[in-house]
Amino acid sequence: MVRIRKASQRGHADHGWLNTYHTFSFADYYDPAHMGFRALRVINEDRVQPAMGFPTHPHRDMEIISYVLEGALEHRDSMDNGSTIRPGEVQQMTAGTGITHSEFNHSASEGLHFLQIWILPAHNGLTPGYQQKYFAPDEKRGCLRLIASPDGREGSVTIHQDAHLFASLLEKGERVSHSLHPGRHAWLQIVRGEVTLNGQQLAAGDGAAISDEPTVALEGLTSAELLLFDLA
């Protein structure tokens, strides 16, 4: 079964400095039919204006992944981490027992476009942690590149949940597939371009919940970028 969540159905807020779309309920957007999928709780597509950002704020008991598409995201946190995340880089934070952090676009001229992803951890009260890794475009082109996993295999960032996150860059006509083991589920998020999922067409911003399907078959209809979550 494939249930498509169209980009136009997402929650939306334009705060001037921040233009954001919520795949699942978040902040002032509440939809009891879309509270998340399995352990996946948040996918926000954020566009931040130059010289603006999120001031210091707290998190706890959440696995947070930032996936930058355009611009540069500057990060500071209470674990004394300070970094800049650019396209191709994946940032992972374990909020655990509690952290505070800030996220800013310090460019005076360029916008920042990124995905903010939250995954519920398998256990609460974890020790906070931070990782940042770069995945070159060639690693994702024409394949499903593992970028986050419970065991950090293949150079992926480690998350504290039975969830595996893959990224892919497809050209028109390129195909990739992913086998879902019995009892597993998947969420597909289209980042750019257009693809087919098991024959159904999706475009940028669209998502899809996938259950009781042995295979996730994807084909680029245009040059496209996507994220695929394999979930318990």
Coordinates of N, CA and C in Angstrom, one line a residue, residues 23-24 35-43 117-120 161 163 187-189 229 231:
T23 N 5.5 18.4 6.7 CA 4.9 17.2 6.2 C 4.0 16.6 7.3
F24 N 4.4 16.7 8.6 CA 3.6 16.2 9.7 C 3.3 17.4 10.7
M35 N 0.4 12.9 12.2 CA 1.3 13.1 13.4 C 2.7 12.6 13.2
G36 N 2.9 11.9 12.1 CA 4.2 11.3 11.9 C 3.9 9.9 11.2
F37 N 5.0 9.2 11.0 CA 4.9 7.9 10.4 C 5.9 7.0 11.0
R38 N 5.4 5.9 11.7 CA 6.3 5.1 12.5 C 7.1 5.9 13.4
A39 N 8.5 5.8 13.5 CA 9.3 6.6 14.3 C 9.6 8.0 13.7
L40 N 9.2 8.2 12.5 CA 9.5 9.5 11.8 C 8.5 10.5 12.3
R41 N 8.9 11.6 12.9 CA 8.0 12.5 13.5 C 7.9 13.8 12.8
V42 N 9.0 14.3 12.2 CA 9.0 15.7 11.6 C 9.8 15.6 10.3
I43 N 9.2 16.2 9.2 CA 10.0 16.6 8.1 C 9.6 18.0 7.7
I117 N 14.7 17.1 10.1 CA 14.0 15.8 10.2 C 14.2 15.4 11.7
W118 N 13.1 15.0 12.3 CA 13.1 14.4 13.7 C 12.7 13.0 13.7
I119 N 13.4 12.1 14.4 CA 13.1 10.7 14.5 C 13.0 10.4 16.0
L120 N 11.9 9.8 16.5 CA 11.8 9.4 17.9 C 12.9 8.4 18.2
Q161 N 17.7 4.6 16.8 CA 16.4 4.0 16.4 C 16.6 3.0 15.3
A163 N 16.0 2.6 12.3 CA 15.6 3.4 11.1 C 16.9 3.6 10.2
W187 N 9.2 5.5 4.2 CA 8.7 6.8 3.8 C 9.6 7.4 2.8
L188 N 9.0 7.9 1.7 CA 9.8 8.5 0.6 C 9.5 10.0 0.6
Q189 N 10.5 10.8 0.6 CA 10.4 12.3 0.5 C 11.1 12.8 -0.8
F229 N 13.3 6.5 3.8 CA 13.5 6.0 5.2 C 12.9 4.6 5.3
L231 N 11.9 1.9 7.9 CA 11.4 2.0 9.3 C 10.8 0.7 9.8

